[in-house]
mmCIF file of C-alpha atoms and ligand atoms in Angstrom:
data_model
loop_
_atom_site.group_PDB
_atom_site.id
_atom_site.type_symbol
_atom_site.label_atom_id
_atom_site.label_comp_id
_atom_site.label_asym_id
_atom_site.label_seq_id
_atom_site.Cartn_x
_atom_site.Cartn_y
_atom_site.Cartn_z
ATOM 1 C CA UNK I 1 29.100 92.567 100.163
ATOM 2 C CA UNK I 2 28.706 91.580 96.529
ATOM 3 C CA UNK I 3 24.843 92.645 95.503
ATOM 4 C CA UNK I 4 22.298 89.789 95.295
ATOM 5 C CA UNK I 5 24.232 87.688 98.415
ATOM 6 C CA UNK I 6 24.497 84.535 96.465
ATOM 7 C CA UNK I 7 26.433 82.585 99.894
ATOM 8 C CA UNK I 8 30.088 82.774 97.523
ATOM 9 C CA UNK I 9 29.267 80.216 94.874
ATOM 10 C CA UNK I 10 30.841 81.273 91.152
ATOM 11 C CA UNK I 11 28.292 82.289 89.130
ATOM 12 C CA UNK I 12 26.617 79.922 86.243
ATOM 13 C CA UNK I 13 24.313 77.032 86.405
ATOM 14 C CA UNK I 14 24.166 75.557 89.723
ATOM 15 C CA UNK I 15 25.739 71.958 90.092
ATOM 16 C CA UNK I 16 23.364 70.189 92.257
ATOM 17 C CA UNK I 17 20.784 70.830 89.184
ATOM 18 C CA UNK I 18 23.751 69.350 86.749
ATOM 19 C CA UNK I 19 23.027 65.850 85.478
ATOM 20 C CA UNK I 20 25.300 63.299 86.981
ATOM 21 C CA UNK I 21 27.749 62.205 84.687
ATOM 22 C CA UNK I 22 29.909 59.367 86.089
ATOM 23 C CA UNK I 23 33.809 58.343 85.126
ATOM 24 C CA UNK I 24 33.964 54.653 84.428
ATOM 25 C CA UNK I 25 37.461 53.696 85.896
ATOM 26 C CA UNK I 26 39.219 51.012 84.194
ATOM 27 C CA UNK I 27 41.664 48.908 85.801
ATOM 28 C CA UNK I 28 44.972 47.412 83.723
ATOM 29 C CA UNK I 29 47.572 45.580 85.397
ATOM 30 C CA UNK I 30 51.294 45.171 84.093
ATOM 31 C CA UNK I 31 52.981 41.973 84.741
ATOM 32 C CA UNK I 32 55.951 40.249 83.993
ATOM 33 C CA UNK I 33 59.543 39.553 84.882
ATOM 34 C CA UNK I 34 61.878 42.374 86.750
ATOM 35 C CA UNK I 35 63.577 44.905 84.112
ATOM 36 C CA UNK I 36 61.419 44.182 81.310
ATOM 37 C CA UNK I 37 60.573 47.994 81.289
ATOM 38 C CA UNK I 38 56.977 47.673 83.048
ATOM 39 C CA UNK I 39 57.385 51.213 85.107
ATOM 40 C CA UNK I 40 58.830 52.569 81.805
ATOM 41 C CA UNK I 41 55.997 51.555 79.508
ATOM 42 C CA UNK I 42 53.745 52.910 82.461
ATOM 43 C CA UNK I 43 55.120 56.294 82.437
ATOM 44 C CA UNK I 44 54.929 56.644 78.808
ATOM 45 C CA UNK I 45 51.010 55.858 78.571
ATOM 46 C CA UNK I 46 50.308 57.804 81.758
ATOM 47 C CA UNK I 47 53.646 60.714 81.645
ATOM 48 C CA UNK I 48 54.389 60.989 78.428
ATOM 49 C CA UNK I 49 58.051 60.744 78.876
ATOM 50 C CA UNK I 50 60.503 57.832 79.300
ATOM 51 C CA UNK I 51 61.699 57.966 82.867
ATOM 52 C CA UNK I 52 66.072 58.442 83.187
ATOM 53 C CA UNK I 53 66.027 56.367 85.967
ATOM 54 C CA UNK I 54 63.843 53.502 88.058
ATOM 55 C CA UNK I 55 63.998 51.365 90.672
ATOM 56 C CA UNK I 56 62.555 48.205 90.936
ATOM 57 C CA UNK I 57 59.140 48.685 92.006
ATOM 58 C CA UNK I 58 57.673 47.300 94.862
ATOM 59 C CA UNK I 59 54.392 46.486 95.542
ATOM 60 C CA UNK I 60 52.535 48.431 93.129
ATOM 61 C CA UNK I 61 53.122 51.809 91.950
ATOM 62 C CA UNK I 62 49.313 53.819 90.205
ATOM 63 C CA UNK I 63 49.234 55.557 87.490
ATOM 64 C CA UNK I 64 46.124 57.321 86.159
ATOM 65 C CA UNK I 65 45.454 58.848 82.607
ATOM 66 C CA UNK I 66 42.037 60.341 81.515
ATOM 67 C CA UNK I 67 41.292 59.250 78.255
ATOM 68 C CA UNK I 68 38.362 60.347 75.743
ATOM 69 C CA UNK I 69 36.680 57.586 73.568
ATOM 70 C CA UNK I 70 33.331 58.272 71.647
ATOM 71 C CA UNK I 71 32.729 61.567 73.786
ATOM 72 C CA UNK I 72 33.069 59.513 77.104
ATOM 73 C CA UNK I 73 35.568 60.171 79.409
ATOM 74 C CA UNK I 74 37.644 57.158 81.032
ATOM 75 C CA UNK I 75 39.872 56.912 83.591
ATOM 76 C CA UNK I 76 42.320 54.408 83.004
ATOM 77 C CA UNK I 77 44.044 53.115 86.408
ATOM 78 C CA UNK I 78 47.608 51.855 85.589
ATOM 79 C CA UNK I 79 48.608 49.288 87.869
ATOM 80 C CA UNK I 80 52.636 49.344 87.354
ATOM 81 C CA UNK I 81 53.588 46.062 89.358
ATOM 82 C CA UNK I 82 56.625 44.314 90.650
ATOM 83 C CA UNK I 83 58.659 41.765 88.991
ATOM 84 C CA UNK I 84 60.825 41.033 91.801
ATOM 85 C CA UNK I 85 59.205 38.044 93.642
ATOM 86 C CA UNK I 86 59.903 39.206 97.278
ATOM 87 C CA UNK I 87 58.884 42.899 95.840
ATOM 88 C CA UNK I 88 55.333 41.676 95.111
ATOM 89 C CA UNK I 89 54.394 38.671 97.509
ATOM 90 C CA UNK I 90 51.817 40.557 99.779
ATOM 91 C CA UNK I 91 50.328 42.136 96.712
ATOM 92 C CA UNK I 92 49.447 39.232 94.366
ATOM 93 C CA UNK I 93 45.783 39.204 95.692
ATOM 94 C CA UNK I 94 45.375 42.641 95.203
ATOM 95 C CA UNK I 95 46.545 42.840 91.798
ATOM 96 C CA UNK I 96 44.151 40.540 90.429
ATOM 97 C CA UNK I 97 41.350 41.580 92.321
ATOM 98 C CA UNK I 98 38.325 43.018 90.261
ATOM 99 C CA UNK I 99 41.067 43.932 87.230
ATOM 100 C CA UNK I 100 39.421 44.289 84.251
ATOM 101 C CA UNK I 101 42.635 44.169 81.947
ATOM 102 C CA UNK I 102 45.788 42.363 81.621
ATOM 103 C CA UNK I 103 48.986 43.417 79.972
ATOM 104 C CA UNK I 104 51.714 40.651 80.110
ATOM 105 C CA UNK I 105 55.600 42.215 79.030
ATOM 106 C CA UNK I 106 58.477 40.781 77.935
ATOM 107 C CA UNK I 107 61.725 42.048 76.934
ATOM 108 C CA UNK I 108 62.764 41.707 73.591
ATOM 109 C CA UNK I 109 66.719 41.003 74.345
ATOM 110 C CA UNK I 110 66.030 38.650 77.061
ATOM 111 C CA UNK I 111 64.513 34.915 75.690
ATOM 112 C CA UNK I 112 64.277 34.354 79.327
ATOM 113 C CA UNK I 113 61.687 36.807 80.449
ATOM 114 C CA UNK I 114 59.804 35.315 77.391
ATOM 115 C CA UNK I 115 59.928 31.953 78.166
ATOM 116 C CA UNK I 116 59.126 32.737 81.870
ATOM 117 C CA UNK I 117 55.937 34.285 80.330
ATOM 118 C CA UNK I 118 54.038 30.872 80.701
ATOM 119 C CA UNK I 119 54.875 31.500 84.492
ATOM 120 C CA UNK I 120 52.929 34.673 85.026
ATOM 121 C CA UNK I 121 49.715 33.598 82.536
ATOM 122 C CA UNK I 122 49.744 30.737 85.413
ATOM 123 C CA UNK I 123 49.563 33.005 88.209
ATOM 124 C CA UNK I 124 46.796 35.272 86.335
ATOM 125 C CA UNK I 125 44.672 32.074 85.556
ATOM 126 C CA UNK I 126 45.131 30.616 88.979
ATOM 127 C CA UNK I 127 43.642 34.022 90.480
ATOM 128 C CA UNK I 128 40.265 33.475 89.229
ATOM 129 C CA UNK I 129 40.527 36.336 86.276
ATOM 130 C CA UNK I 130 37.590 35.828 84.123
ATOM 131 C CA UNK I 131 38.067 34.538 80.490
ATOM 132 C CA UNK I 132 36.395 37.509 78.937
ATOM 133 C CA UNK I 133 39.468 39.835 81.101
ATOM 134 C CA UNK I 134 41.507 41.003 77.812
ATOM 135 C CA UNK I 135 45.230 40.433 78.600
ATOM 136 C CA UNK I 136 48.053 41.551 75.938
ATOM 137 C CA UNK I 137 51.255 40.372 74.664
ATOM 138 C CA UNK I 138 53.775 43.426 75.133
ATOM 139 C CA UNK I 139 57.469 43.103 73.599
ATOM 140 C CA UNK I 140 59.442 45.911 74.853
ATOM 141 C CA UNK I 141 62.788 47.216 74.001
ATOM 142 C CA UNK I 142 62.710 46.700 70.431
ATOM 143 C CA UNK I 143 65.007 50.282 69.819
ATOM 144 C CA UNK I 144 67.927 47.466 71.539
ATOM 145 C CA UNK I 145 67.902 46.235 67.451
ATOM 146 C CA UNK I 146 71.217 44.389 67.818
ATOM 147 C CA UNK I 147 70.252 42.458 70.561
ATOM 148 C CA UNK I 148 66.762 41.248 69.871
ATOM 149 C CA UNK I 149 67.007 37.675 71.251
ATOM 150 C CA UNK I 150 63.136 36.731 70.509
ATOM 151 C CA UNK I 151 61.881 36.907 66.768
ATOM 152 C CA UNK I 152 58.336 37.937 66.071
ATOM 153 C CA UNK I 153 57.414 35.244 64.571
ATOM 154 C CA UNK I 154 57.752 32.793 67.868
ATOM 155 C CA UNK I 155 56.230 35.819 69.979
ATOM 156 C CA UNK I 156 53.116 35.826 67.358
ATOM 157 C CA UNK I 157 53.011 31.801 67.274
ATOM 158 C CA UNK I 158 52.810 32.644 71.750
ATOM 159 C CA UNK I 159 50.472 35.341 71.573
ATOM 160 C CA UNK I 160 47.972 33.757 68.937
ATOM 161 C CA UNK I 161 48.089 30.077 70.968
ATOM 162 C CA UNK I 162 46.971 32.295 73.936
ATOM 163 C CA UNK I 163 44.576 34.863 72.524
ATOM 164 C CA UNK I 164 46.127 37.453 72.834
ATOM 165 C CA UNK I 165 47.270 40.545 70.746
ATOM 166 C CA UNK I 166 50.761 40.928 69.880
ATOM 167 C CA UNK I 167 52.432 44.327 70.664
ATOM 168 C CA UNK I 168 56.204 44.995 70.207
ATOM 169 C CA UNK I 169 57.691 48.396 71.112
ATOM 170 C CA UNK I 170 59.884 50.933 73.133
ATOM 171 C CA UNK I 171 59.303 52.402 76.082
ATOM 172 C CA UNK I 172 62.246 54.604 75.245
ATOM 173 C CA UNK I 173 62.042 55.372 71.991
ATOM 174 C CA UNK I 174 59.922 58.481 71.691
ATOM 175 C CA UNK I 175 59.108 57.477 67.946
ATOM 176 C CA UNK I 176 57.350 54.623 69.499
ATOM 177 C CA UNK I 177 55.218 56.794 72.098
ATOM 178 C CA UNK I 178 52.028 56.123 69.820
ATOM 179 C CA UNK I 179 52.562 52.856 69.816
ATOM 180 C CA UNK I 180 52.636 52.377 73.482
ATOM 181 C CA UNK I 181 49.322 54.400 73.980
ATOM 182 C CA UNK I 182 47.897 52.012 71.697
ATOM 183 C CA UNK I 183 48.483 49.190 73.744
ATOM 184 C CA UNK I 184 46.317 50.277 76.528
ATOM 185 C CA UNK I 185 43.872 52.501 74.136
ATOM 186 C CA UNK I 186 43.094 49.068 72.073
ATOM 187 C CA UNK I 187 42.350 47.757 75.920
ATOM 188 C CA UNK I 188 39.963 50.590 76.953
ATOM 189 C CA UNK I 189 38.170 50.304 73.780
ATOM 190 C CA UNK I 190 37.683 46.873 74.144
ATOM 191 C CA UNK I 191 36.280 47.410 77.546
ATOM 192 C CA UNK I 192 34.421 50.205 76.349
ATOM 193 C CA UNK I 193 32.480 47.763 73.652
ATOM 194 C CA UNK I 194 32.328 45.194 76.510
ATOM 195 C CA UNK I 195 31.081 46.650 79.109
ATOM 196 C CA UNK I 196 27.530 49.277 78.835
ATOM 197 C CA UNK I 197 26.972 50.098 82.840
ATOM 198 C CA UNK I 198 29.375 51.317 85.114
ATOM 199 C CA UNK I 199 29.932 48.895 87.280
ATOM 200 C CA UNK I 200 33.799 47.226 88.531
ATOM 201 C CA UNK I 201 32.159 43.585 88.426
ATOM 202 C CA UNK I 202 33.933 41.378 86.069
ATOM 203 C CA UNK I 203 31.368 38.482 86.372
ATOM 204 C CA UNK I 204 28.565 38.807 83.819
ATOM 205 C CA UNK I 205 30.046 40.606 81.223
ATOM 206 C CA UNK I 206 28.726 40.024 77.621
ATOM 207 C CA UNK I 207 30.688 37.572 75.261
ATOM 208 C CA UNK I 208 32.783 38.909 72.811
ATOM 209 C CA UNK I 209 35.004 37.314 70.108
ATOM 210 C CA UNK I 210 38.818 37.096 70.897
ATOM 211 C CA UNK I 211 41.564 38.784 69.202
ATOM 212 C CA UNK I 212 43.561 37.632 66.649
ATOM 213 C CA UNK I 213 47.272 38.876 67.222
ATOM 214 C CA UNK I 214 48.315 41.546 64.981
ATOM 215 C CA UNK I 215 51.701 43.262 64.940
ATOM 216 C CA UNK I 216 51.651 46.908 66.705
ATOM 217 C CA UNK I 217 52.972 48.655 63.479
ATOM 218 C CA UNK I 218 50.680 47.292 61.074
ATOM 219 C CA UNK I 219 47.476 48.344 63.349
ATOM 220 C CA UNK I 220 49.412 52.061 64.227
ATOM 221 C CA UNK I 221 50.440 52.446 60.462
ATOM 222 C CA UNK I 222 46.650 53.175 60.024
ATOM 223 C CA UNK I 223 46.323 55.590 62.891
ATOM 224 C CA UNK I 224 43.448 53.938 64.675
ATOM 225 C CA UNK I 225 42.974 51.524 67.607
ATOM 226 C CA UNK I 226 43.889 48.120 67.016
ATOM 227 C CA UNK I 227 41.125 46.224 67.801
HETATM 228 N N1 LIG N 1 66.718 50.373 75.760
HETATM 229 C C1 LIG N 1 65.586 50.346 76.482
HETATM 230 N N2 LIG N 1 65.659 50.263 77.817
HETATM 231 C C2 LIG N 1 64.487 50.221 78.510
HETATM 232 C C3 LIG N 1 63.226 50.272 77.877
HETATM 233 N N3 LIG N 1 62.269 50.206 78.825
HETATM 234 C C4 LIG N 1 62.912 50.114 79.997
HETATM 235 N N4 LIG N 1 64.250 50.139 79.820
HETATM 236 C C5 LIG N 1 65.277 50.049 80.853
HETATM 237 O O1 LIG N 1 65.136 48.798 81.496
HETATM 238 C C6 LIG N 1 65.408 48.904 82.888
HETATM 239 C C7 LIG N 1 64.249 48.385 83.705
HETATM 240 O O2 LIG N 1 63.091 49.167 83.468
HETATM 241 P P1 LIG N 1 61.861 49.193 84.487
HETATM 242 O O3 LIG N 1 60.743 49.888 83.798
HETATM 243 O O4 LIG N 1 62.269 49.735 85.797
HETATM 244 O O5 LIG N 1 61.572 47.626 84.635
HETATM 245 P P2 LIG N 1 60.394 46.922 85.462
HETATM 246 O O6 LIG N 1 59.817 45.876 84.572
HETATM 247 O O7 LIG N 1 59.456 47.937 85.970
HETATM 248 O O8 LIG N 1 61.164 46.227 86.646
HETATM 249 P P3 LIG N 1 60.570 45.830 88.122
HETATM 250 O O9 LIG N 1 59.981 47.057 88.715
HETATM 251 O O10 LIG N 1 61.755 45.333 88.903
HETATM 252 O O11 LIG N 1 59.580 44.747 87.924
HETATM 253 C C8 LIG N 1 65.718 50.379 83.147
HETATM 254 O O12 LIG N 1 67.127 50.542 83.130
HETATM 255 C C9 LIG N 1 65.109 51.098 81.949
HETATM 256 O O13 LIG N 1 65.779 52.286 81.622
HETATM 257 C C10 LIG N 1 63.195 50.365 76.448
HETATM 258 O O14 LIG N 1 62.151 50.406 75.788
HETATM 259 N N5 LIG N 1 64.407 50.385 75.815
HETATM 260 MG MG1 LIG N 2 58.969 48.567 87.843
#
Protein backbone atom coordinates (compact mmCIF):
# COMPACT_ATOMS: atom_id res chain seq x y z
CA UNK A 1 0.00 0.00 0.00
CA UNK A 2 1.53 3.30 -1.05
CA UNK A 3 2.44 5.27 2.48
CA UNK A 4 0.06 8.09 3.51
CA UNK A 5 -3.25 6.05 1.83
CA UNK A 6 -4.34 8.97 -0.20
CA UNK A 7 -7.73 6.64 -1.73
CA UNK A 8 -5.55 6.55 -5.50
CA UNK A 9 -5.89 10.16 -6.53
CA UNK A 10 -2.48 11.54 -8.51
CA UNK A 11 -0.79 13.64 -6.43
CA UNK A 12 -0.96 17.72 -6.70
CA UNK A 13 -3.57 20.18 -5.79
CA UNK A 14 -6.83 18.64 -5.34
CA UNK A 15 -9.55 19.53 -8.05
CA UNK A 16 -12.62 20.00 -6.09
CA UNK A 17 -10.53 23.06 -4.42
CA UNK A 18 -9.66 24.20 -8.27
CA UNK A 19 -11.59 27.28 -9.39
CA UNK A 20 -14.15 26.48 -11.98
CA UNK A 21 -13.15 27.56 -15.19
CA UNK A 22 -15.88 27.04 -17.83
CA UNK A 23 -15.48 26.45 -21.91
CA UNK A 24 -17.79 28.81 -23.71
CA UNK A 25 -18.95 26.64 -26.75
CA UNK A 26 -19.63 28.44 -29.83
CA UNK A 27 -21.90 27.26 -32.37
CA UNK A 28 -21.22 28.00 -36.43
CA UNK A 29 -23.30 26.55 -38.98
CA UNK A 30 -22.24 25.98 -42.75
CA UNK A 31 -24.83 26.40 -45.33
CA UNK A 32 -25.22 26.46 -48.82
CA UNK A 33 -25.80 24.52 -52.00
CA UNK A 34 -24.54 20.63 -52.40
CA UNK A 35 -20.70 20.41 -53.60
CA UNK A 36 -19.75 23.80 -52.77
CA UNK A 37 -16.99 22.22 -50.51
CA UNK A 38 -18.87 22.79 -47.01
CA UNK A 39 -17.47 19.28 -45.39
CA UNK A 40 -14.12 20.27 -47.02
CA UNK A 41 -13.82 23.75 -45.57
CA UNK A 42 -15.01 21.97 -42.25
CA UNK A 43 -12.25 19.59 -42.11
CA UNK A 44 -9.68 22.09 -42.80
CA UNK A 45 -10.68 24.49 -39.75
CA UNK A 46 -11.36 21.51 -37.49
CA UNK A 47 -8.62 18.53 -39.27
CA UNK A 48 -6.24 20.35 -40.70
CA UNK A 49 -6.19 18.46 -43.88
CA UNK A 50 -8.31 18.54 -47.07
CA UNK A 51 -10.32 15.36 -47.08
CA UNK A 52 -9.54 12.86 -50.63
CA UNK A 53 -12.90 11.97 -50.66
CA UNK A 54 -16.71 12.98 -49.32
CA UNK A 55 -19.98 12.15 -49.59
CA UNK A 56 -22.73 14.28 -49.52
CA UNK A 57 -23.55 14.84 -46.04
CA UNK A 58 -26.63 14.20 -44.53
CA UNK A 59 -28.15 15.65 -41.80
CA UNK A 60 -25.40 17.23 -40.06
CA UNK A 61 -22.02 16.04 -39.55
CA UNK A 62 -19.93 18.00 -35.89
CA UNK A 63 -16.89 19.07 -35.87
CA UNK A 64 -15.15 20.55 -32.81
CA UNK A 65 -11.81 22.61 -32.59
CA UNK A 66 -10.48 24.19 -29.30
CA UNK A 67 -9.32 27.44 -29.98
CA UNK A 68 -7.30 30.02 -27.67
CA UNK A 69 -8.22 33.80 -27.90
CA UNK A 70 -6.95 36.37 -25.22
CA UNK A 71 -5.93 33.40 -22.79
CA UNK A 72 -9.55 31.93 -23.00
CA UNK A 73 -10.18 28.78 -24.29
CA UNK A 74 -13.19 28.23 -26.86
CA UNK A 75 -14.70 25.49 -28.21
CA UNK A 76 -15.86 26.09 -31.51
CA UNK A 77 -18.78 23.53 -32.60
CA UNK A 78 -18.69 23.12 -36.45
CA UNK A 79 -21.94 22.37 -37.72
CA UNK A 80 -21.00 20.84 -41.37
CA UNK A 81 -24.62 20.68 -42.96
CA UNK A 82 -26.33 19.26 -45.96
CA UNK A 83 -26.90 20.83 -49.21
CA UNK A 84 -28.94 18.20 -50.63
CA UNK A 85 -32.61 19.19 -49.90
CA UNK A 86 -33.96 15.66 -49.05
CA UNK A 87 -30.40 15.23 -47.08
CA UNK A 88 -31.37 18.04 -44.66
CA UNK A 89 -35.30 18.32 -44.38
CA UNK A 90 -35.71 16.90 -40.75
CA UNK A 91 -32.76 18.97 -39.66
CA UNK A 92 -33.57 22.57 -40.69
CA UNK A 93 -34.97 23.33 -37.13
CA UNK A 94 -32.12 22.08 -35.54
CA UNK A 95 -29.62 23.87 -37.42
CA UNK A 96 -30.82 27.16 -36.62
CA UNK A 97 -31.65 26.56 -33.23
CA UNK A 98 -29.68 28.68 -30.58
CA UNK A 99 -26.65 29.11 -33.44
CA UNK A 100 -24.70 31.82 -32.68
CA UNK A 101 -22.86 32.04 -36.17
CA UNK A 102 -23.56 31.76 -39.74
CA UNK A 103 -21.25 30.91 -42.56
CA UNK A 104 -23.03 30.99 -46.02
CA UNK A 105 -20.61 29.15 -49.09
CA UNK A 106 -20.57 29.35 -52.48
CA UNK A 107 -18.51 27.91 -55.09
CA UNK A 108 -16.48 30.00 -57.05
CA UNK A 109 -16.92 27.99 -60.58
CA UNK A 110 -20.54 27.60 -60.18
CA UNK A 111 -22.69 31.23 -60.72
CA UNK A 112 -25.48 29.03 -59.74
CA UNK A 113 -24.72 28.14 -56.18
CA UNK A 114 -24.15 31.98 -55.97
CA UNK A 115 -27.17 33.12 -57.21
CA UNK A 116 -29.07 30.43 -55.18
CA UNK A 117 -27.37 32.20 -52.20
CA UNK A 118 -30.45 34.60 -51.79
CA UNK A 119 -32.29 31.17 -51.24
CA UNK A 120 -30.52 30.03 -48.12
CA UNK A 121 -30.19 33.86 -46.42
CA UNK A 122 -34.19 33.28 -46.80
CA UNK A 123 -34.30 30.18 -44.97
CA UNK A 124 -31.78 31.62 -42.16
CA UNK A 125 -34.00 34.83 -41.79
CA UNK A 126 -37.23 32.92 -41.83
CA UNK A 127 -35.84 30.76 -38.76
CA UNK A 128 -35.93 33.51 -36.37
CA UNK A 129 -31.84 34.01 -36.26
CA UNK A 130 -31.26 37.17 -34.49
CA UNK A 131 -29.84 40.23 -36.42
CA UNK A 132 -26.84 40.57 -34.19
CA UNK A 133 -26.03 36.38 -35.36
CA UNK A 134 -22.75 37.18 -37.58
CA UNK A 135 -23.16 35.19 -40.85
CA UNK A 136 -20.20 35.21 -43.60
CA UNK A 137 -19.82 35.25 -47.22
CA UNK A 138 -17.45 32.16 -48.08
CA UNK A 139 -16.19 31.72 -51.86
CA UNK A 140 -14.59 28.44 -52.12
CA UNK A 141 -12.58 26.82 -54.76
CA UNK A 142 -10.69 29.68 -55.88
CA UNK A 143 -7.27 27.19 -56.62
CA UNK A 144 -10.08 26.07 -59.83
CA UNK A 145 -8.39 29.66 -61.42
CA UNK A 146 -9.54 28.82 -64.96
CA UNK A 147 -12.90 28.31 -64.13
CA UNK A 148 -13.86 31.05 -61.75
CA UNK A 149 -17.41 31.82 -63.01
CA UNK A 150 -18.20 34.63 -60.21
CA UNK A 151 -15.84 37.80 -60.07
CA UNK A 152 -15.13 39.40 -56.75
CA UNK A 153 -16.33 42.31 -57.43
CA UNK A 154 -20.24 41.07 -57.80
CA UNK A 155 -19.53 38.68 -54.68
CA UNK A 156 -18.29 42.00 -52.67
CA UNK A 157 -21.28 44.21 -54.21
CA UNK A 158 -23.55 40.66 -52.47
CA UNK A 159 -21.74 40.46 -49.39
CA UNK A 160 -21.60 44.33 -48.56
CA UNK A 161 -25.66 44.74 -49.58
CA UNK A 162 -26.05 41.97 -46.90
CA UNK A 163 -23.55 42.75 -44.17
CA UNK A 164 -21.58 40.46 -44.40
CA UNK A 165 -17.74 39.82 -44.74
CA UNK A 166 -16.40 38.62 -47.88
CA UNK A 167 -14.10 35.51 -47.77
CA UNK A 168 -12.76 33.74 -50.93
CA UNK A 169 -10.57 30.63 -50.62
CA UNK A 170 -9.64 26.84 -50.97
CA UNK A 171 -10.51 24.23 -49.07
CA UNK A 172 -7.89 22.32 -50.99
CA UNK A 173 -5.25 24.35 -51.40
CA UNK A 174 -3.02 23.92 -48.39
CA UNK A 175 -1.49 27.50 -49.10
CA UNK A 176 -4.89 28.69 -48.28
CA UNK A 177 -5.23 26.69 -44.83
CA UNK A 178 -4.73 30.15 -42.94
CA UNK A 179 -7.11 31.61 -44.71
CA UNK A 180 -9.81 29.20 -43.96
CA UNK A 181 -9.08 29.32 -40.12
CA UNK A 182 -9.62 32.86 -40.45
CA UNK A 183 -12.98 32.59 -41.53
CA UNK A 184 -14.25 31.03 -38.43
CA UNK A 185 -11.39 32.72 -36.06
CA UNK A 186 -12.77 36.35 -37.32
CA UNK A 187 -16.33 34.62 -36.14
CA UNK A 188 -15.20 33.51 -32.63
CA UNK A 189 -13.63 36.76 -32.05
CA UNK A 190 -16.52 38.52 -32.90
CA UNK A 191 -18.50 36.45 -30.52
CA UNK A 192 -15.89 36.71 -28.11
CA UNK A 193 -16.28 40.81 -28.12
CA UNK A 194 -20.07 40.18 -28.23
CA UNK A 195 -20.82 38.13 -25.85
CA UNK A 196 -19.17 38.60 -21.77
CA UNK A 197 -21.20 35.56 -19.85
CA UNK A 198 -21.40 32.18 -20.84
CA UNK A 199 -24.53 31.64 -21.70
CA UNK A 200 -26.04 29.82 -25.41
CA UNK A 201 -28.95 32.56 -25.46
CA UNK A 202 -28.85 34.58 -28.54
CA UNK A 203 -31.59 37.06 -27.37
CA UNK A 204 -30.11 40.02 -25.49
CA UNK A 205 -26.88 40.25 -26.78
CA UNK A 206 -25.20 43.75 -26.84
CA UNK A 207 -25.25 45.81 -30.18
CA UNK A 208 -22.37 45.90 -32.15
CA UNK A 209 -21.52 47.64 -35.48
CA UNK A 210 -21.65 45.42 -38.68
CA UNK A 211 -18.89 44.48 -40.88
CA UNK A 212 -17.84 45.99 -43.78
CA UNK A 213 -16.74 43.21 -46.38
CA UNK A 214 -13.14 42.94 -46.84
CA UNK A 215 -11.34 40.51 -49.13
CA UNK A 216 -9.73 37.36 -47.14
CA UNK A 217 -6.15 38.15 -48.48
CA UNK A 218 -5.96 41.64 -47.68
CA UNK A 219 -7.09 40.95 -43.83
CA UNK A 220 -4.57 37.48 -43.80
CA UNK A 221 -1.72 39.50 -45.58
CA UNK A 222 -1.43 41.19 -42.10
CA UNK A 223 -1.50 38.03 -40.06
CA UNK A 224 -4.30 38.94 -37.71
CA UNK A 225 -8.07 38.32 -37.46
CA UNK A 226 -10.12 40.10 -39.78
CA UNK A 227 -12.45 41.81 -37.91
N1 LIG B 1 -10.77 22.09 -56.45
C1 LIG B 1 -11.41 22.11 -55.28
N2 LIG B 1 -12.32 21.16 -55.01
C2 LIG B 1 -12.97 21.23 -53.81
C3 LIG B 1 -12.70 22.24 -52.86
N3 LIG B 1 -13.50 22.04 -51.79
C4 LIG B 1 -14.23 20.95 -52.07
N4 LIG B 1 -13.90 20.45 -53.27
C5 LIG B 1 -14.49 19.28 -53.93
O1 LIG B 1 -15.86 19.54 -54.13
C6 LIG B 1 -16.64 18.36 -53.94
C7 LIG B 1 -17.72 18.58 -52.91
O2 LIG B 1 -17.14 18.88 -51.65
P1 LIG B 1 -17.95 18.70 -50.28
O3 LIG B 1 -17.15 19.35 -49.22
O4 LIG B 1 -18.32 17.29 -50.06
O5 LIG B 1 -19.27 19.55 -50.61
P2 LIG B 1 -20.50 19.87 -49.64
O6 LIG B 1 -20.80 21.32 -49.80
O7 LIG B 1 -20.19 19.41 -48.27
O8 LIG B 1 -21.67 19.03 -50.27
P3 LIG B 1 -23.00 18.45 -49.50
O9 LIG B 1 -22.54 17.66 -48.33
O10 LIG B 1 -23.71 17.60 -50.52
O11 LIG B 1 -23.83 19.62 -49.12
C8 LIG B 1 -15.65 17.26 -53.55
O12 LIG B 1 -15.31 16.53 -54.72
C9 LIG B 1 -14.42 18.02 -53.06
O13 LIG B 1 -13.22 17.33 -53.26
C10 LIG B 1 -11.72 23.23 -53.19
O14 LIG B 1 -11.42 24.17 -52.44
N5 LIG B 1 -11.13 23.11 -54.41
MG1 LIG C 1 -20.99 17.96 -47.08
Amino acid sequence: MAAGGGGGRPPGPDPALEPYVQTRIFKIIVIGDSNVGKTCLTFRFCGGTFPGKTEATIGVDFREKTVEIEGERIKVQVWDTAGQERFRKSMVEHYYRNVHAVVFVYDVTKMSSFTNLKTWIEECNGHAVPPLVPRVLVGNKCDLKDLIQVPSSLALKFADAHNMLLFETSAKDPQESQNVDAIFMCLVCRLKAQRSLPCRDTEGWPAQPQPHSRRLDEASRKGSCPC
